[in-house]
Amino acid sequence: MKTAVVLGASGLVGSKLVDVLLKSKEYSKVIIFVRKKIELSNSKLIQYSIDFNSIDLYTEYIKGDDFFCCIGTTIKKAKTRENFMKIDYNYPVKFAEIAKENGMKNFLLITSIKANPKSSNYYLKTKGILEKRIQEMKFSGTFIFRPSIFIR
């Protein structure tokens, strides 16, 4: 049985993913990192409510087989490019570095259609440089998903 680690579990994609993982017979444990505890109870679920500005304090908990990175925001919600970069690039990269150091095998990342590090669009450029950085880490398996528009 495997352990899944999920970043972005409270969002649209992350919450649906956590539901699927908790029902899966493939995973015995699902670890999530959130800013605020979410109302979800399951014997497989381990929640860590953390300060994302101090990710290094949680290194010992970023362990498992498959890391699912669903964290993301919009520039409008982040209010500044700097905040957007912190949420959509810095946090995923820091978690990925720790996951790699801790021996996690697979990294699954959701970004955006048309992500491109050379894009003139700041959002798409950020997603593109994130993809590139994650690929450079050389996990056993790196899987990048580029969805289009999400509908609730």
C-alpha atoms as a PDB file:
ATOM      1  CA  MET A   1       0.000   0.000   0.000  1.00  0.00           C
ATOM      2  CA  LYS A   2       1.231   3.447  -0.925  1.00  0.00           C
ATOM      3  CA  THR A   3       1.216   6.876   0.689  1.00  0.00           C
ATOM      4  CA  ALA A   4       0.026   9.927  -1.229  1.00  0.00           C
ATOM      5  CA  VAL A   5       0.998  13.468  -0.282  1.00  0.00           C
ATOM      6  CA  VAL A   6      -1.242  16.267  -1.552  1.00  0.00           C
ATOM      7  CA  LEU A   7      -0.531  19.982  -1.718  1.00  0.00           C
ATOM      8  CA  GLY A   8      -3.578  22.097  -2.523  1.00  0.00           C
ATOM      9  CA  ALA A   9      -6.146  19.742  -0.980  1.00  0.00           C
ATOM     10  CA  SER A  10      -8.665  22.493  -0.249  1.00  0.00           C
ATOM     11  CA  GLY A  11      -8.955  23.702  -3.844  1.00  0.00           C
ATOM     12  CA  LEU A  12     -11.244  22.548  -6.621  1.00  0.00           C
ATOM     13  CA  VAL A  13      -8.910  19.922  -8.098  1.00  0.00           C
ATOM     14  CA  GLY A  14      -7.170  18.996  -4.850  1.00  0.00           C
ATOM     15  CA  SER A  15     -10.397  18.327  -2.965  1.00  0.00           C
ATOM     16  CA  LYS A  16     -11.694  16.033  -5.730  1.00  0.00           C
ATOM     17  CA  LEU A  17      -8.321  14.276  -5.849  1.00  0.00           C
ATOM     18  CA  VAL A  18      -8.309  13.686  -2.084  1.00  0.00           C
ATOM     19  CA  ASP A  19     -11.773  12.099  -2.339  1.00  0.00           C
ATOM     20  CA  VAL A  20     -10.502   9.733  -5.047  1.00  0.00           C
ATOM     21  CA  LEU A  21      -7.324   8.884  -3.127  1.00  0.00           C
ATOM     22  CA  LEU A  22      -9.239   8.142   0.076  1.00  0.00           C
ATOM     23  CA  LYS A  23     -11.472   5.705  -1.824  1.00  0.00           C
ATOM     24  CA  SER A  24      -8.553   4.080  -3.627  1.00  0.00           C
ATOM     25  CA  LYS A  25      -7.370   0.647  -2.531  1.00  0.00           C
ATOM     26  CA  GLU A  26      -3.893   1.597  -3.769  1.00  0.00           C
ATOM     27  CA  TYR A  27      -3.274   4.097  -0.958  1.00  0.00           C
ATOM     28  CA  SER A  28      -3.258   3.281   2.744  1.00  0.00           C
ATOM     29  CA  LYS A  29      -2.407   6.848   3.756  1.00  0.00           C
ATOM     30  CA  VAL A  30      -3.196  10.287   2.332  1.00  0.00           C
ATOM     31  CA  ILE A  31      -1.224  13.185   3.802  1.00  0.00           C
ATOM     32  CA  ILE A  32      -2.400  16.726   3.086  1.00  0.00           C
ATOM     33  CA  PHE A  33      -0.861  20.108   3.832  1.00  0.00           C
ATOM     34  CA  VAL A  34      -3.315  22.975   4.282  1.00  0.00           C
ATOM     35  CA  ARG A  35      -3.383  26.488   5.706  1.00  0.00           C
ATOM     36  CA  LYS A  36      -6.558  25.777   7.649  1.00  0.00           C
ATOM     37  CA  LYS A  37      -7.853  22.369   8.638  1.00  0.00           C
ATOM     38  CA  ILE A  38     -10.571  21.123   6.313  1.00  0.00           C
ATOM     39  CA  GLU A  39     -13.667  19.329   7.532  1.00  0.00           C
ATOM     40  CA  LEU A  40     -12.932  15.839   6.357  1.00  0.00           C
ATOM     41  CA  SER A  41     -12.606  12.695   8.400  1.00  0.00           C
ATOM     42  CA  ASN A  42     -11.199   9.395   7.194  1.00  0.00           C
ATOM     43  CA  SER A  43      -8.938   6.814   8.835  1.00  0.00           C
ATOM     44  CA  LYS A  44      -6.482   7.122   5.909  1.00  0.00           C
ATOM     45  CA  LEU A  45      -6.245  10.917   6.159  1.00  0.00           C
ATOM     46  CA  ILE A  46      -3.479  12.822   7.953  1.00  0.00           C
ATOM     47  CA  GLN A  47      -3.843  16.609   7.883  1.00  0.00           C
ATOM     48  CA  TYR A  48      -1.108  19.103   8.632  1.00  0.00           C
ATOM     49  CA  SER A  49      -2.253  22.677   9.064  1.00  0.00           C
ATOM     50  CA  ILE A  50       0.946  24.610   8.390  1.00  0.00           C
ATOM     51  CA  ASP A  51       2.563  27.993   7.933  1.00  0.00           C
ATOM     52  CA  PHE A  52       3.582  27.883   4.276  1.00  0.00           C
ATOM     53  CA  ASN A  53       6.265  30.480   4.944  1.00  0.00           C
ATOM     54  CA  SER A  54       8.045  27.901   7.149  1.00  0.00           C
ATOM     55  CA  ILE A  55       7.889  24.741   5.039  1.00  0.00           C
ATOM     56  CA  ASP A  56      11.262  23.546   6.371  1.00  0.00           C
ATOM     57  CA  LEU A  57       9.635  22.933   9.766  1.00  0.00           C
ATOM     58  CA  TYR A  58       7.582  20.110   8.234  1.00  0.00           C
ATOM     59  CA  THR A  59      10.319  18.241   6.346  1.00  0.00           C
ATOM     60  CA  GLU A  60       9.870  15.038   8.345  1.00  0.00           C
ATOM     61  CA  TYR A  61       6.190  14.815   7.299  1.00  0.00           C
ATOM     62  CA  ILE A  62       6.771  15.155   3.541  1.00  0.00           C
ATOM     63  CA  LYS A  63       7.241  11.449   2.974  1.00  0.00           C
ATOM     64  CA  GLY A  64       5.470   8.895   0.844  1.00  0.00           C
ATOM     65  CA  ASP A  65       5.352   7.435  -2.645  1.00  0.00           C
ATOM     66  CA  ASP A  66       3.417   9.886  -4.811  1.00  0.00           C
ATOM     67  CA  PHE A  67       3.341  13.668  -4.410  1.00  0.00           C
ATOM     68  CA  PHE A  68       0.331  15.392  -5.958  1.00  0.00           C
ATOM     69  CA  CYS A  69       0.772  19.152  -6.394  1.00  0.00           C
ATOM     70  CA  CYS A  70      -2.560  20.887  -6.987  1.00  0.00           C
ATOM     71  CA  ILE A  71      -1.786  24.203  -5.317  1.00  0.00           C
ATOM     72  CA  GLY A  72      -2.505  27.328  -7.287  1.00  0.00           C
ATOM     73  CA  THR A  73      -4.210  30.659  -7.346  1.00  0.00           C
ATOM     74  CA  THR A  74      -4.845  33.485  -9.767  1.00  0.00           C
ATOM     75  CA  ILE A  75      -3.051  36.809  -9.924  1.00  0.00           C
ATOM     76  CA  LYS A  76      -6.374  38.470  -9.091  1.00  0.00           C
ATOM     77  CA  LYS A  77      -6.747  36.444  -5.867  1.00  0.00           C
ATOM     78  CA  ALA A  78      -3.057  36.757  -4.981  1.00  0.00           C
ATOM     79  CA  LYS A  79      -3.306  40.536  -5.499  1.00  0.00           C
ATOM     80  CA  THR A  80       0.359  40.892  -6.537  1.00  0.00           C
ATOM     81  CA  ARG A  81       2.730  39.101  -8.870  1.00  0.00           C
ATOM     82  CA  GLU A  82       5.011  38.467  -5.914  1.00  0.00           C
ATOM     83  CA  ASN A  83       2.278  36.654  -3.961  1.00  0.00           C
ATOM     84  CA  PHE A  84       1.294  34.717  -7.058  1.00  0.00           C
ATOM     85  CA  MET A  85       4.917  33.612  -7.575  1.00  0.00           C
ATOM     86  CA  LYS A  86       5.178  32.563  -3.945  1.00  0.00           C
ATOM     87  CA  ILE A  87       2.062  30.382  -4.129  1.00  0.00           C
ATOM     88  CA  ASP A  88       2.360  28.998  -7.658  1.00  0.00           C
ATOM     89  CA  TYR A  89       6.135  28.574  -7.870  1.00  0.00           C
ATOM     90  CA  ASN A  90       8.005  28.906  -4.570  1.00  0.00           C
ATOM     91  CA  TYR A  91       5.780  26.633  -2.476  1.00  0.00           C
ATOM     92  CA  PRO A  92       5.587  23.798  -5.024  1.00  0.00           C
ATOM     93  CA  VAL A  93       9.349  23.927  -5.657  1.00  0.00           C
ATOM     94  CA  LYS A  94      10.192  23.866  -1.950  1.00  0.00           C
ATOM     95  CA  PHE A  95       7.842  20.916  -1.337  1.00  0.00           C
ATOM     96  CA  ALA A  96       9.268  19.114  -4.386  1.00  0.00           C
ATOM     97  CA  GLU A  97      12.845  19.604  -3.198  1.00  0.00           C
ATOM     98  CA  ILE A  98      11.986  18.132   0.197  1.00  0.00           C
ATOM     99  CA  ALA A  99       9.970  15.295  -1.371  1.00  0.00           C
ATOM    100  CA  LYS A 100      12.950  14.432  -3.587  1.00  0.00           C
ATOM    101  CA  GLU A 101      15.375  14.560  -0.641  1.00  0.00           C
ATOM    102  CA  ASN A 102      13.022  12.296   1.321  1.00  0.00           C
ATOM    103  CA  GLY A 103      13.010   9.711  -1.461  1.00  0.00           C
ATOM    104  CA  MET A 104       9.547  10.228  -2.909  1.00  0.00           C
ATOM    105  CA  LYS A 105       9.346   8.512  -6.291  1.00  0.00           C
ATOM    106  CA  ASN A 106       6.668  10.315  -8.274  1.00  0.00           C
ATOM    107  CA  PHE A 107       5.668  13.953  -8.635  1.00  0.00           C
ATOM    108  CA  LEU A 108       2.327  14.771 -10.239  1.00  0.00           C
ATOM    109  CA  LEU A 109       1.787  18.422 -11.055  1.00  0.00           C
ATOM    110  CA  ILE A 110      -1.227  20.286 -12.330  1.00  0.00           C
ATOM    111  CA  THR A 111      -0.444  23.514 -14.176  1.00  0.00           C
ATOM    112  CA  SER A 112      -2.281  25.129 -17.080  1.00  0.00           C
ATOM    113  CA  ILE A 113      -2.924  24.725 -20.762  1.00  0.00           C
ATOM    114  CA  LYS A 114      -0.332  26.751 -22.707  1.00  0.00           C
ATOM    115  CA  ALA A 115       2.140  26.857 -19.783  1.00  0.00           C
ATOM    116  CA  ASN A 116       5.422  28.053 -21.263  1.00  0.00           C
ATOM    117  CA  PRO A 117       8.542  29.504 -19.609  1.00  0.00           C
ATOM    118  CA  LYS A 118       8.940  31.858 -22.593  1.00  0.00           C
ATOM    119  CA  SER A 119       5.358  33.154 -22.562  1.00  0.00           C
ATOM    120  CA  SER A 120       4.756  36.907 -22.386  1.00  0.00           C
ATOM    121  CA  ASN A 121       1.774  36.132 -20.112  1.00  0.00           C
ATOM    122  CA  TYR A 122       2.991  36.187 -16.484  1.00  0.00           C
ATOM    123  CA  TYR A 123       0.597  33.425 -15.340  1.00  0.00           C
ATOM    124  CA  LEU A 124       1.559  31.039 -18.157  1.00  0.00           C
ATOM    125  CA  LYS A 125       5.247  31.904 -17.830  1.00  0.00           C
ATOM    126  CA  THR A 126       5.198  31.103 -14.103  1.00  0.00           C
ATOM    127  CA  LYS A 127       3.477  27.774 -14.768  1.00  0.00           C
ATOM    128  CA  GLY A 128       6.041  27.027 -17.469  1.00  0.00           C
ATOM    129  CA  ILE A 129       9.070  27.736 -15.300  1.00  0.00           C
ATOM    130  CA  LEU A 130       7.525  25.604 -12.556  1.00  0.00           C
ATOM    131  CA  GLU A 131       7.152  22.673 -14.961  1.00  0.00           C
ATOM    132  CA  LYS A 132      10.756  23.093 -16.093  1.00  0.00           C
ATOM    133  CA  ARG A 133      12.092  23.223 -12.532  1.00  0.00           C
ATOM    134  CA  ILE A 134      10.146  20.117 -11.467  1.00  0.00           C
ATOM    135  CA  GLN A 135      11.394  18.208 -14.529  1.00  0.00           C
ATOM    136  CA  GLU A 136      14.980  19.152 -13.645  1.00  0.00           C
ATOM    137  CA  MET A 137      14.604  17.380 -10.296  1.00  0.00           C
ATOM    138  CA  LYS A 138      14.441  14.018 -12.075  1.00  0.00           C
ATOM    139  CA  PHE A 139      11.896  12.148  -9.992  1.00  0.00           C
ATOM    140  CA  SER A 140      11.450   8.488 -11.051  1.00  0.00           C
ATOM    141  CA  GLY A 141       8.155   9.669 -12.526  1.00  0.00           C
ATOM    142  CA  THR A 142       7.171  13.251 -13.302  1.00  0.00           C
ATOM    143  CA  PHE A 143       3.634  13.752 -14.576  1.00  0.00           C
ATOM    144  CA  ILE A 144       2.385  17.172 -15.679  1.00  0.00           C
ATOM    145  CA  PHE A 145      -1.293  17.848 -16.302  1.00  0.00           C
ATOM    146  CA  ARG A 146      -2.337  20.943 -18.252  1.00  0.00           C
ATOM    147  CA  PRO A 147      -6.081  21.404 -17.940  1.00  0.00           C
ATOM    148  CA  SER A 148      -8.060  24.113 -19.614  1.00  0.00           C
ATOM    149  CA  ILE A 149     -10.946  25.818 -17.789  1.00  0.00           C
ATOM    150  CA  PHE A 150     -12.341  24.379 -14.543  1.00  0.00           C
ATOM    151  CA  ILE A 151     -16.068  24.410 -13.955  1.00  0.00           C
ATOM    152  CA  ARG A 152     -17.411  23.864 -10.440  1.00  0.00           C
END
